[in-house]
PDB file of C-alpha atoms in Angstrom:
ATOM      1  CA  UNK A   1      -2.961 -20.012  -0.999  1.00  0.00           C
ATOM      2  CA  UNK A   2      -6.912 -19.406  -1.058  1.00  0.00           C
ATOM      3  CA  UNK A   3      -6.607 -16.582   1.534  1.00  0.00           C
ATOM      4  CA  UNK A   4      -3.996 -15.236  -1.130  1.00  0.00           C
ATOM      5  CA  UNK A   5      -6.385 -15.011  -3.976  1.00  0.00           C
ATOM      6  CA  UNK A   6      -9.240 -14.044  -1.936  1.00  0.00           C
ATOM      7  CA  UNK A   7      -7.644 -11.243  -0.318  1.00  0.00           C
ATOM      8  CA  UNK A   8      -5.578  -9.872  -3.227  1.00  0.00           C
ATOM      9  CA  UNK A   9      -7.309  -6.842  -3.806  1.00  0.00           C
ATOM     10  CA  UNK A  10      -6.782  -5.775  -0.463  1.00  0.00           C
ATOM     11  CA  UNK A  11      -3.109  -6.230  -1.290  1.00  0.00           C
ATOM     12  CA  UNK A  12      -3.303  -4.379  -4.606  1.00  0.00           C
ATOM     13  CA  UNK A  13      -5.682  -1.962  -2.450  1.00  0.00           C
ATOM     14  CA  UNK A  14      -2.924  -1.229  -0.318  1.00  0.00           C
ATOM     15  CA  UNK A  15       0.131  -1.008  -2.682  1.00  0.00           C
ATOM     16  CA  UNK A  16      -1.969   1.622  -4.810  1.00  0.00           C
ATOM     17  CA  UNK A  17      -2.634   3.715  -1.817  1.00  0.00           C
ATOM     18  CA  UNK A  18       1.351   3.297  -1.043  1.00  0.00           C
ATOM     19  CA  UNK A  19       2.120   4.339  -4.249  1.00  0.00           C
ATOM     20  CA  UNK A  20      -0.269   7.002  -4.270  1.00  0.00           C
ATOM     21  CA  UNK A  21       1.961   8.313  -0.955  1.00  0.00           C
ATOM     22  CA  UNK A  22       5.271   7.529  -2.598  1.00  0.00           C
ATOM     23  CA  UNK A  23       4.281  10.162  -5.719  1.00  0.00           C
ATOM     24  CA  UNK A  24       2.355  12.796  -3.584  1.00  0.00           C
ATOM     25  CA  UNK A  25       6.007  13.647  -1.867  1.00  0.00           C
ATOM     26  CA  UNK A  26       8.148  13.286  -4.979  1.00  0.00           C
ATOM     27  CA  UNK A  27       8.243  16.592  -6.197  1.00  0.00           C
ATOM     28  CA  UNK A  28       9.029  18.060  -2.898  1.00  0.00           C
ATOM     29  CA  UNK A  29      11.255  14.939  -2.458  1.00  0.00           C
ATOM     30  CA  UNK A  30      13.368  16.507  -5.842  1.00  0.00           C
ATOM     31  CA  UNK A  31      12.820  19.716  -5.134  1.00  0.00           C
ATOM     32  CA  UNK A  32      14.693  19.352  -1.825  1.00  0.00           C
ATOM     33  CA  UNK A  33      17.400  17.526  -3.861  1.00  0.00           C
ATOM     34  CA  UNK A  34      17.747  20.854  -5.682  1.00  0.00           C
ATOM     35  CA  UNK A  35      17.834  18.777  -9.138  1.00  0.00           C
ATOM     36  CA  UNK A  36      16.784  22.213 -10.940  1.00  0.00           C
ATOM     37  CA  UNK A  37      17.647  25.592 -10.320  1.00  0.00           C
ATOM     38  CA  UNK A  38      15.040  27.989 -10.828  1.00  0.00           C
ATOM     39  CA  UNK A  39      17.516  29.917 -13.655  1.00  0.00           C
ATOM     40  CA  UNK A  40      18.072  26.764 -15.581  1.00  0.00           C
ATOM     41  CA  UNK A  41      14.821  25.051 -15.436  1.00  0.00           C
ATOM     42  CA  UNK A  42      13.131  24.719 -18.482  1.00  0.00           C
ATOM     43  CA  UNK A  43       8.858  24.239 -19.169  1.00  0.00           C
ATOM     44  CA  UNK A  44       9.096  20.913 -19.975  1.00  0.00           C
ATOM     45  CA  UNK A  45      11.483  20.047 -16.677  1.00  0.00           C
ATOM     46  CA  UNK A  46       9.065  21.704 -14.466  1.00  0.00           C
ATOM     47  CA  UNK A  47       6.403  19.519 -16.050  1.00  0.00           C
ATOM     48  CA  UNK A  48       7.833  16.884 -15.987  1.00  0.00           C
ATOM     49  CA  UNK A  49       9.357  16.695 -12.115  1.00  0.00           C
ATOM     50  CA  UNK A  50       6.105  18.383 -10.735  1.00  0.00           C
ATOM     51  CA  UNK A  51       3.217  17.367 -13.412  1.00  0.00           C
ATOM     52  CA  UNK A  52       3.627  13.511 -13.961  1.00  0.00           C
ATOM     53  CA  UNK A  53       4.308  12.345 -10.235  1.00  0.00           C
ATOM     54  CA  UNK A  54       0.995  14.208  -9.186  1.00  0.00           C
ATOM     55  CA  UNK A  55      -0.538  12.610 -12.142  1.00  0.00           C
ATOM     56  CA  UNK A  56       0.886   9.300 -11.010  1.00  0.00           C
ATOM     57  CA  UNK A  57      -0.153   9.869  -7.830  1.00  0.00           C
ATOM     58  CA  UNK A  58      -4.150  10.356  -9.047  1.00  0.00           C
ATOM     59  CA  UNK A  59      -3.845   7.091 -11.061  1.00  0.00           C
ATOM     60  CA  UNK A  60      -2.483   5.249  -7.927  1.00  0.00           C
ATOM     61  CA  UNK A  61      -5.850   6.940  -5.973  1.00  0.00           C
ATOM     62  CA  UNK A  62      -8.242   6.247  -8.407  1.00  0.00           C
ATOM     63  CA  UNK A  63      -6.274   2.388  -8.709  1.00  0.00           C
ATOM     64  CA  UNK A  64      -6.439   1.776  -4.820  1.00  0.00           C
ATOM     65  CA  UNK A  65     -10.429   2.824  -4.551  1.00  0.00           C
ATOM     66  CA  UNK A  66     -11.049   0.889  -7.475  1.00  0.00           C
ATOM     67  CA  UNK A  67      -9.765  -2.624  -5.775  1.00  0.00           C
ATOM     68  CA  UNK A  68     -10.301  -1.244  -2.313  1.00  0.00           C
ATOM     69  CA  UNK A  69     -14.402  -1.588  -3.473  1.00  0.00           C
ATOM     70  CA  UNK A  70     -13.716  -4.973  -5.178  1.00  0.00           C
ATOM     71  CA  UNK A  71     -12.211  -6.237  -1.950  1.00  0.00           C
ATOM     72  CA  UNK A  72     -15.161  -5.262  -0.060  1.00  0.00           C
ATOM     73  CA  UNK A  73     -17.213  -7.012  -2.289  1.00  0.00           C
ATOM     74  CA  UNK A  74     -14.923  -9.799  -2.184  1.00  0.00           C
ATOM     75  CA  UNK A  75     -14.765 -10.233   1.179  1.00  0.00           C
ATOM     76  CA  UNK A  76     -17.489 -12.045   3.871  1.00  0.00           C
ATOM     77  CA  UNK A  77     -16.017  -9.025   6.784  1.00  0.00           C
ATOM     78  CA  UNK A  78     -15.161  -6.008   5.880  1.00  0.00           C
ATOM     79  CA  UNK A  79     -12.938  -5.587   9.371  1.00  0.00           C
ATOM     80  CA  UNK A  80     -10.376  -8.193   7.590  1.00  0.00           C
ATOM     81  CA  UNK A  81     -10.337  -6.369   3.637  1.00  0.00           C
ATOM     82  CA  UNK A  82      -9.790  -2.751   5.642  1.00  0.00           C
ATOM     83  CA  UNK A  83      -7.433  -4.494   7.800  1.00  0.00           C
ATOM     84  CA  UNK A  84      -4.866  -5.535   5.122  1.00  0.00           C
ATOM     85  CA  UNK A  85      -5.356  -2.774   2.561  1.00  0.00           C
ATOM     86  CA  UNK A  86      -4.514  -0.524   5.657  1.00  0.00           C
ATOM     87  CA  UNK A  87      -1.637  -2.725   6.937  1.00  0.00           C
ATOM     88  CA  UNK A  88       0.334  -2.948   3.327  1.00  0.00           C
ATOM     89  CA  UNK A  89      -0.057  -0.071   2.713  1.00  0.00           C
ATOM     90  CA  UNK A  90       1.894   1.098   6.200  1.00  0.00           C
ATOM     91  CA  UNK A  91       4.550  -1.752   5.570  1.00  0.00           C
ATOM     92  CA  UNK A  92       5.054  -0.621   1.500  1.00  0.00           C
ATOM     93  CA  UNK A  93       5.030   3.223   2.801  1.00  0.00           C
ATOM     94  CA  UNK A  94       7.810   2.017   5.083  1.00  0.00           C
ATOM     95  CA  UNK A  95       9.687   0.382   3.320  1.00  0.00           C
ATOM     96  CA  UNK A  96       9.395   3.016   0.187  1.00  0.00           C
ATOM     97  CA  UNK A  97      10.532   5.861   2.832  1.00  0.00           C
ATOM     98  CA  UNK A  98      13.497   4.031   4.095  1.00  0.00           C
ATOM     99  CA  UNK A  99      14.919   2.981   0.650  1.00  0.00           C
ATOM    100  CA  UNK A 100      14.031   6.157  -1.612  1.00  0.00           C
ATOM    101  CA  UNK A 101      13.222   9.135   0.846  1.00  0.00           C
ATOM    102  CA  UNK A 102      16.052   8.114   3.086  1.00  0.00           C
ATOM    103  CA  UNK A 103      13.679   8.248   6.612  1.00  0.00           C
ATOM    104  CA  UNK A 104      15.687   7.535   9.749  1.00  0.00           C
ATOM    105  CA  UNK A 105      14.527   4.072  10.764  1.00  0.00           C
ATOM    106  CA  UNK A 106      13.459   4.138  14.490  1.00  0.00           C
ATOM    107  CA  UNK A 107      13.109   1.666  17.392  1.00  0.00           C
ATOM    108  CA  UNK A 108       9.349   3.022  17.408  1.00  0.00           C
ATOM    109  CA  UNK A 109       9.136   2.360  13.585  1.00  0.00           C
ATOM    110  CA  UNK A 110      10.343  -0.746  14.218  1.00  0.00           C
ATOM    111  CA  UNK A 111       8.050  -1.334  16.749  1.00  0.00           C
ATOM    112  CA  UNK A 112       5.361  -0.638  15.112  1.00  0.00           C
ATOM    113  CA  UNK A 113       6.010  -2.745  12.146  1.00  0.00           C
ATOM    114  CA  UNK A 114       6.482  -5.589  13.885  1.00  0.00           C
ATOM    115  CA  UNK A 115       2.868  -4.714  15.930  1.00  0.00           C
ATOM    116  CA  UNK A 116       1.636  -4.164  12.446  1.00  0.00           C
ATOM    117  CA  UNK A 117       2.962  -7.876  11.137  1.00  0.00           C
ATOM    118  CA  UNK A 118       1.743  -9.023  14.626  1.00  0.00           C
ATOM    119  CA  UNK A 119      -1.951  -8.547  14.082  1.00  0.00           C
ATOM    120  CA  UNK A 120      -1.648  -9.590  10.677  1.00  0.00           C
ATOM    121  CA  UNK A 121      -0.323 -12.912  11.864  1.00  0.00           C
ATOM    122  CA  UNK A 122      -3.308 -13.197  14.593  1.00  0.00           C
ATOM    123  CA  UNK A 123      -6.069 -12.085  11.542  1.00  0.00           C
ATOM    124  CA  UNK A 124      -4.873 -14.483   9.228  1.00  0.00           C
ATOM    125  CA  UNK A 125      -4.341 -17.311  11.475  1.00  0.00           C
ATOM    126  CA  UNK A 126      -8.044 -16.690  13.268  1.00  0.00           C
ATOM    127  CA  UNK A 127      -9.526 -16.728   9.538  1.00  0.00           C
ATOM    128  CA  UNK A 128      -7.893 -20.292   8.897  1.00  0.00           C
ATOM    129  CA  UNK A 129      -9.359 -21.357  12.319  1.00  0.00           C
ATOM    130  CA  UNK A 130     -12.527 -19.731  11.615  1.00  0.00           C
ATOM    131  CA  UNK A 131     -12.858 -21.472   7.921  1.00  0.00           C
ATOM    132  CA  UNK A 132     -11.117 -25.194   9.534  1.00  0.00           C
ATOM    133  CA  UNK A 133     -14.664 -24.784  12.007  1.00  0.00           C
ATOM    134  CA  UNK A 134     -16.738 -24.409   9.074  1.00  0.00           C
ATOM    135  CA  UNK A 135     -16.524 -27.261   7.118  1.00  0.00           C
ATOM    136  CA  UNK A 136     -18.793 -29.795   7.656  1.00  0.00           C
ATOM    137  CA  UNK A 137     -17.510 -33.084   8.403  1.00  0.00           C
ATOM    138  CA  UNK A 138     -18.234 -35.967   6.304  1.00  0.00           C
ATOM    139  CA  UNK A 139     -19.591 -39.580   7.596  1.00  0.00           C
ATOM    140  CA  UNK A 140     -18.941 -42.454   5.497  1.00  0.00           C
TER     141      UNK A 140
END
């Protein structure tokens, strides 16, 4: 549970920059939905299916570089902060394409996933060796 809290901005790091994705393609996302016609769309429609998901998607930027610094600072490598602000952010943009966006799921998208959840599993488990080594024992 440290390695949670120690590594949470990477986490929040990487959900920003997944949200950041998720809002960047919305209004394309709607427009392809054909929600609006260009006839009946109002000002305020157009605003508000185009305006607020690209401001959304700015707040979720400025968000993810915010705790993507204070998980470097955080952190005693930066290989490990950059390595699971990177790797939720590919499993949220996954899973946010397959549910909303409707993206095929693929053996190869699969694959990678699981390589993805793979090399998590070998960083965290080599950072709980690494910090086991550490401590000093104690002699009575």
């Amino acid at each position: 549970m440290e390695s949670l809290a120690k590594y949470r901005y990477s986490l929040v790091a990487g959900a920003f920059a997944a949200g950041g994705s998720f809002f960047g393609k919305l209004p394309s996302h709607l427009d392809a939905q054909k929600l609006l016609y260009a006839s009946e769309s109002s000002y305020w429609e157009t605003i508000l299916l185009r305006a607020v998901p690209l401001a959304l998607m700015l707040v979720c930027n400025v968000s993810n570089l915010r705790c993507f610094l204070k998980a470097l600072q955080m952190t005693e490598q930066t290989l490990t902060c950059v390595v699971l602000t990177a790797a939720s952010n590919y499993l949220l943009s996954f899973v946010l394409g397959a549910l909303v966006y409707r993206e095929p799921l693929t053996a190869v998208s699969g694959l990678g996933i699981l390589l993805i959840l793979t090399g998590l599993w070998f960083l965290c488990d080599a950072g709980a060796v690494e910090g086991n080594q550490k401590k000093p024992e104690k002699k009575d």
